[in-house]
Short mmCIF file of C-alpha atoms in Angstrom, two decimals:
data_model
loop_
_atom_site.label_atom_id
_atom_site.label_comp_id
_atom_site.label_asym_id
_atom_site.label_seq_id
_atom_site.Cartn_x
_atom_site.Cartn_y
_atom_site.Cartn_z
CA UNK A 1 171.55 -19.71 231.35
CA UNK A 2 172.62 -16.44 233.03
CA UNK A 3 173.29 -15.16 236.59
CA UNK A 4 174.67 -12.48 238.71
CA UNK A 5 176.74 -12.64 241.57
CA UNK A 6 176.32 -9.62 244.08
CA UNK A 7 179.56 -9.24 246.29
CA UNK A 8 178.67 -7.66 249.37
CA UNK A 9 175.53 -7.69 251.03
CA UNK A 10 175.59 -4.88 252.92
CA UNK A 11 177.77 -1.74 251.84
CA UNK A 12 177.49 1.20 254.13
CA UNK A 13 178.75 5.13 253.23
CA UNK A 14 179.68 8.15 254.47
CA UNK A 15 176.90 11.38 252.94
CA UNK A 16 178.81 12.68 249.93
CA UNK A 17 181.16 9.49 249.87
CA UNK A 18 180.99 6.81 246.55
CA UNK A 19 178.81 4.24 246.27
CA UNK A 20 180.55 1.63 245.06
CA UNK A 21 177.89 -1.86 244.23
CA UNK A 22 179.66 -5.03 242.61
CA UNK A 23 177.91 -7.08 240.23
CA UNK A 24 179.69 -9.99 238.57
CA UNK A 25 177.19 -11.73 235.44
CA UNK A 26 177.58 -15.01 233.93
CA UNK A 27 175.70 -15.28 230.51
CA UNK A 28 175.62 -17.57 227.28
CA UNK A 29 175.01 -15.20 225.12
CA UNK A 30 175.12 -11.36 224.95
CA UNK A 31 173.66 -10.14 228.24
CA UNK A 32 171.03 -7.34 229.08
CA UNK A 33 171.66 -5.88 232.02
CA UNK A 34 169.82 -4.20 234.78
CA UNK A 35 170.34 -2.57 238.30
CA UNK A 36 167.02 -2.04 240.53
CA UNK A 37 166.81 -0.31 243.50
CA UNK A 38 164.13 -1.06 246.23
CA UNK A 39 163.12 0.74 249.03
CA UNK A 40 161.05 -0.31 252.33
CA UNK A 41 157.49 -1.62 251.85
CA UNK A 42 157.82 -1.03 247.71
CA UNK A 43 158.63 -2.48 244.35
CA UNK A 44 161.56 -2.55 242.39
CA UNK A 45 162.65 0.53 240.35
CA UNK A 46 164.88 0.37 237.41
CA UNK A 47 167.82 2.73 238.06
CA UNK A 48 169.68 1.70 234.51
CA UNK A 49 170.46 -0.63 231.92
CA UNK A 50 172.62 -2.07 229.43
CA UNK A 51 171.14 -3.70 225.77
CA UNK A 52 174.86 -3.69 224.05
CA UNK A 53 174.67 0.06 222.99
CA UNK A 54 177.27 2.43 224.92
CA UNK A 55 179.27 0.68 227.81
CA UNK A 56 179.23 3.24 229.76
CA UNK A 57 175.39 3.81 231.20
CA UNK A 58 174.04 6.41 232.88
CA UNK A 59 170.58 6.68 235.18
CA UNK A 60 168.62 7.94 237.34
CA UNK A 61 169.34 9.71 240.88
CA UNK A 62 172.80 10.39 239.43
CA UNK A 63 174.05 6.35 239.71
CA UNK A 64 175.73 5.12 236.18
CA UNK A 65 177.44 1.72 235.29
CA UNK A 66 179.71 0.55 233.30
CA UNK A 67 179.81 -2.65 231.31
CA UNK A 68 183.10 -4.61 231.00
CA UNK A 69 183.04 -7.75 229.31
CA UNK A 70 186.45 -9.12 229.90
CA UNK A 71 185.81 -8.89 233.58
CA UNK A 72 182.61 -9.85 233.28
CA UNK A 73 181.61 -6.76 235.33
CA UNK A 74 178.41 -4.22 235.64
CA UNK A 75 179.30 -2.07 238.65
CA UNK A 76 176.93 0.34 239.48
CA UNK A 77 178.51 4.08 241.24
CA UNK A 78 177.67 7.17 242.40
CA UNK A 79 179.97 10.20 242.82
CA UNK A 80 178.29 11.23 246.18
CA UNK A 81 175.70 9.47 248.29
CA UNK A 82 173.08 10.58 249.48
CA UNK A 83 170.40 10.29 252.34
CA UNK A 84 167.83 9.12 250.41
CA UNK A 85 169.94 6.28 248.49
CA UNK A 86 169.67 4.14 251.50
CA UNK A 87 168.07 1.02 249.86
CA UNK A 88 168.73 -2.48 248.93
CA UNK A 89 169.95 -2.67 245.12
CA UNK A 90 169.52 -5.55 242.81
CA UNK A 91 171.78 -6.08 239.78
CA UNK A 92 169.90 -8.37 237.46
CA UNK A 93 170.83 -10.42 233.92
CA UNK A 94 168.31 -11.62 230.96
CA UNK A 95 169.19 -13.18 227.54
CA UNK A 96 167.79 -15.24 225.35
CA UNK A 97 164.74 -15.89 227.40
CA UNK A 98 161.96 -14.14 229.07
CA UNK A 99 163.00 -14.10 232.91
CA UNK A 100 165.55 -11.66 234.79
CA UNK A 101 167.31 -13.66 237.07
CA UNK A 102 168.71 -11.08 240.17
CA UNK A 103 171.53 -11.33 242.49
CA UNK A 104 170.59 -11.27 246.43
CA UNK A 105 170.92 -7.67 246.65
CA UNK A 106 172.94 -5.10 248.49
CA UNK A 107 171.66 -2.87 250.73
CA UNK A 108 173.39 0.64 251.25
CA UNK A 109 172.87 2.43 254.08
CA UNK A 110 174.11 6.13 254.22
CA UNK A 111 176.23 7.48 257.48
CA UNK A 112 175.31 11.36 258.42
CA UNK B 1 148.88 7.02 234.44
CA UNK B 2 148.67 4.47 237.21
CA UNK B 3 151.68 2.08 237.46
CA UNK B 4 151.35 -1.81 238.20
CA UNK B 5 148.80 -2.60 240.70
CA UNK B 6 148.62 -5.60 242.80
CA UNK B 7 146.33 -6.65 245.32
CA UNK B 8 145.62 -7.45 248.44
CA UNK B 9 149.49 -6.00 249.76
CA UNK B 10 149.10 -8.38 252.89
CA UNK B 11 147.72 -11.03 253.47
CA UNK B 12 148.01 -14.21 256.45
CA UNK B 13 147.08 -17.67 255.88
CA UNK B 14 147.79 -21.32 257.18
CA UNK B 15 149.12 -24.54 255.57
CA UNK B 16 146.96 -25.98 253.27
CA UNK B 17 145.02 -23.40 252.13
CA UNK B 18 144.77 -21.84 248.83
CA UNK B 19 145.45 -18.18 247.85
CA UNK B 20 145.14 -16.17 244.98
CA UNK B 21 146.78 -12.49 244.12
CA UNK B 22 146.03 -10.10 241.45
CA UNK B 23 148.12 -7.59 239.03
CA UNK B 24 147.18 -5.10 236.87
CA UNK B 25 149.79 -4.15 234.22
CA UNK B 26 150.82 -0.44 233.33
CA UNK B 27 148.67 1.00 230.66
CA UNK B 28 150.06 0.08 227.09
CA UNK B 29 151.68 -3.04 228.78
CA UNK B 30 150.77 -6.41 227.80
CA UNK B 31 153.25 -9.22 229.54
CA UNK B 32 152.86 -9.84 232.90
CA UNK B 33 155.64 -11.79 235.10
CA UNK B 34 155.59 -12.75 239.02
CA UNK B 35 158.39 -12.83 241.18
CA UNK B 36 158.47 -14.37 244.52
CA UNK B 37 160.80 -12.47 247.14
CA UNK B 38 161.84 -14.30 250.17
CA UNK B 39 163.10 -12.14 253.20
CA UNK B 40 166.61 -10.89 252.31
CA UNK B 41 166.51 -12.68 248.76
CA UNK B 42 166.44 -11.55 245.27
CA UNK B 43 163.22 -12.00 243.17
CA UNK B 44 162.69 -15.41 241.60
CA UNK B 45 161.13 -15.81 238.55
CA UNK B 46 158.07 -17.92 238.51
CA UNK B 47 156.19 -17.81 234.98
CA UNK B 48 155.48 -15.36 232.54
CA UNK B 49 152.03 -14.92 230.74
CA UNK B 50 151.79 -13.23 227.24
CA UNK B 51 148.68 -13.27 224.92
CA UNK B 52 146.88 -15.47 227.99
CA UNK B 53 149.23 -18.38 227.92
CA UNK B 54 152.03 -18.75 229.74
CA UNK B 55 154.98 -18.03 227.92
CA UNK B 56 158.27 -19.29 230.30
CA UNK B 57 158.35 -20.96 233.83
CA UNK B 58 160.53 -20.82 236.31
CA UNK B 59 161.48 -23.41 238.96
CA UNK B 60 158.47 -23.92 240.85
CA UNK B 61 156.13 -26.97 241.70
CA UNK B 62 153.04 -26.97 239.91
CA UNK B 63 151.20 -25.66 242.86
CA UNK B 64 151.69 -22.62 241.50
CA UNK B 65 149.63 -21.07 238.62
CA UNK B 66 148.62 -18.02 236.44
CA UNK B 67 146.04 -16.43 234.28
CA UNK B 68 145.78 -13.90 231.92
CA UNK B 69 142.71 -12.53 230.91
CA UNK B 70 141.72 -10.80 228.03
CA UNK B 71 142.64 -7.12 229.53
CA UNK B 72 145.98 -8.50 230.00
CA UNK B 73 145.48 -8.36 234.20
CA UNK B 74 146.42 -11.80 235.73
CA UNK B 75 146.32 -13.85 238.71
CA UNK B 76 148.72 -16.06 240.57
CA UNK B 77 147.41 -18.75 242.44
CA UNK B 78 148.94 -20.90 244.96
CA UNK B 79 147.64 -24.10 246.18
CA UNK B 80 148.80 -25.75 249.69
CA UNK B 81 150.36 -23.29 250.82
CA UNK B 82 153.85 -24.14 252.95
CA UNK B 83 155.39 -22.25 255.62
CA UNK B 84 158.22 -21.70 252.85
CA UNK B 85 155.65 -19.88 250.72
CA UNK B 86 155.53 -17.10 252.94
CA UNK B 87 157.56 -14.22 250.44
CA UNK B 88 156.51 -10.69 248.74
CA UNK B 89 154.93 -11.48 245.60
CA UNK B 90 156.20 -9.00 242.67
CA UNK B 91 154.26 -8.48 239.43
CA UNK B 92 155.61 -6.68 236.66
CA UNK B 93 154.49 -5.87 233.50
CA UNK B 94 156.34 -5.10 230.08
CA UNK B 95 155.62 -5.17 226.35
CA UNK B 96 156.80 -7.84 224.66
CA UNK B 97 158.56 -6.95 220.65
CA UNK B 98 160.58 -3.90 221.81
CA UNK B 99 163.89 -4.82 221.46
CA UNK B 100 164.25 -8.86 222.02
CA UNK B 101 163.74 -11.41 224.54
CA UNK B 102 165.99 -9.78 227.37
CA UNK B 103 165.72 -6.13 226.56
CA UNK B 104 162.09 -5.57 227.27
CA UNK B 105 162.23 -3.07 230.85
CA UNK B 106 160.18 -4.58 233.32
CA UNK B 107 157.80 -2.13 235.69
CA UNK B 108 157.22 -3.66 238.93
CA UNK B 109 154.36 -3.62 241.06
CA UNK B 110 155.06 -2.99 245.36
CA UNK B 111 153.80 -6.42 246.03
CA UNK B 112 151.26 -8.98 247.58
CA UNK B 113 153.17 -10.13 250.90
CA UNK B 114 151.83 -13.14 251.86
CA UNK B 115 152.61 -14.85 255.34
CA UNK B 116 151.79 -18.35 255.73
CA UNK B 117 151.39 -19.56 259.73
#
């Protein structure tokens, strides 16, 4: 079974400032994964993710993660924040099954 | 080329009743999941369908089911509804082989938000 563990619910920056989201995973076997980003009224988006190629991942809108797996860590950043990254942001873990199983989400809201 | 759509986006009904919501996958895609998002949750997984059967099931009472047709759309119905139901309903669409189980990318619809009274 696998599973993510958000820490912080609610992260809130300074324009130009790093975003800093923690995602903690807990997986059986070699883990996939994924951060998604969500904004009001709308789906999920996939901003990145990690199939055991380079541990170092970079995506869209500038954000990039990297996977450690002795800390059992995929922390998503961004050098400078933005406006328009105000959002909630799901980290999410799949394996040897079909379903993505998500953490509760952070939601980042960005100070003028 | 149009993205996941789902339908209707809201929708309000009482306990008891019945309710069904609909998804049609991106182009090229031919798995279809739903995920049910309570307020201030994380999506849940609640079944998968692939080749019109459903492939993997989450934790949820068998009030809840799926279809997949033949143009790989699918439905989600939900039968006696509870106050509890009330959540944004996610579909999202993939295609299964590319990569393994987990690595398939999934493309998520905005959502069927249903509110139960």
């Amino acid at each position: 079974a696998q599973s993510v563990t958000q820490l912080g619910s609610h992260v809130s920056v300074s324009e130009g400032a790093l975003v800093l989201l923690r995602c903690n995973y807990s997986s059986s076997v070699p883990p996939y994964l994924f951060w998604y980003v969500q904004y009001p009224n709308q789906g999920l988006q996939l901003l990145l993710k990690y199939t055991s190629a380079a541990t170092l991942v970079k995506g869209i809108n500038g954000f990039e993660a990297e996977f450690k797996k002795s800390e059992t860590s995929f922390h998503l950043t961004k050098p400078s924040a933005h406006m328009s990254d105000a959002a909630e942001y799901f980290c999410a873990v799949s394996g040897d099954d079909y379903k993505l199983s998500f953490g509760a989400g952070t939601t980042v809201t960005v100070r003028a | 080329d149009a993205g996941v759509t789902q339908s209707p986006t809201h929708l309000i009904k009482t306990r008891g009743q019945q309710v069904t919501l609909r998804c049609s996958p991106k182009s090229g895609h031919d798995t279809v999941s739903w995920y049910q998002q309570a307020l201030g949750q994380g999506p849940q997984f609640i079944f998968q369908y692939y080749e019109e059967e459903e492939r993997q099931r989450g934790n949820f009472p068998d009030r809840f089911s799926g279809h997949q047709f033949p143009n790989y759309s699918s439905e989600l119905n939900v039968n006696a509804l509870l106050l509890g139901d009330s959540a944004l309903y996610l579909c999202a669409s993939s295609l299964t082989g590319t990569g393994g189980f987990g690595a398939n990318v999934l493309t998520f619809g905005a959502g069927s938000r249903l509110t139960v009274l």
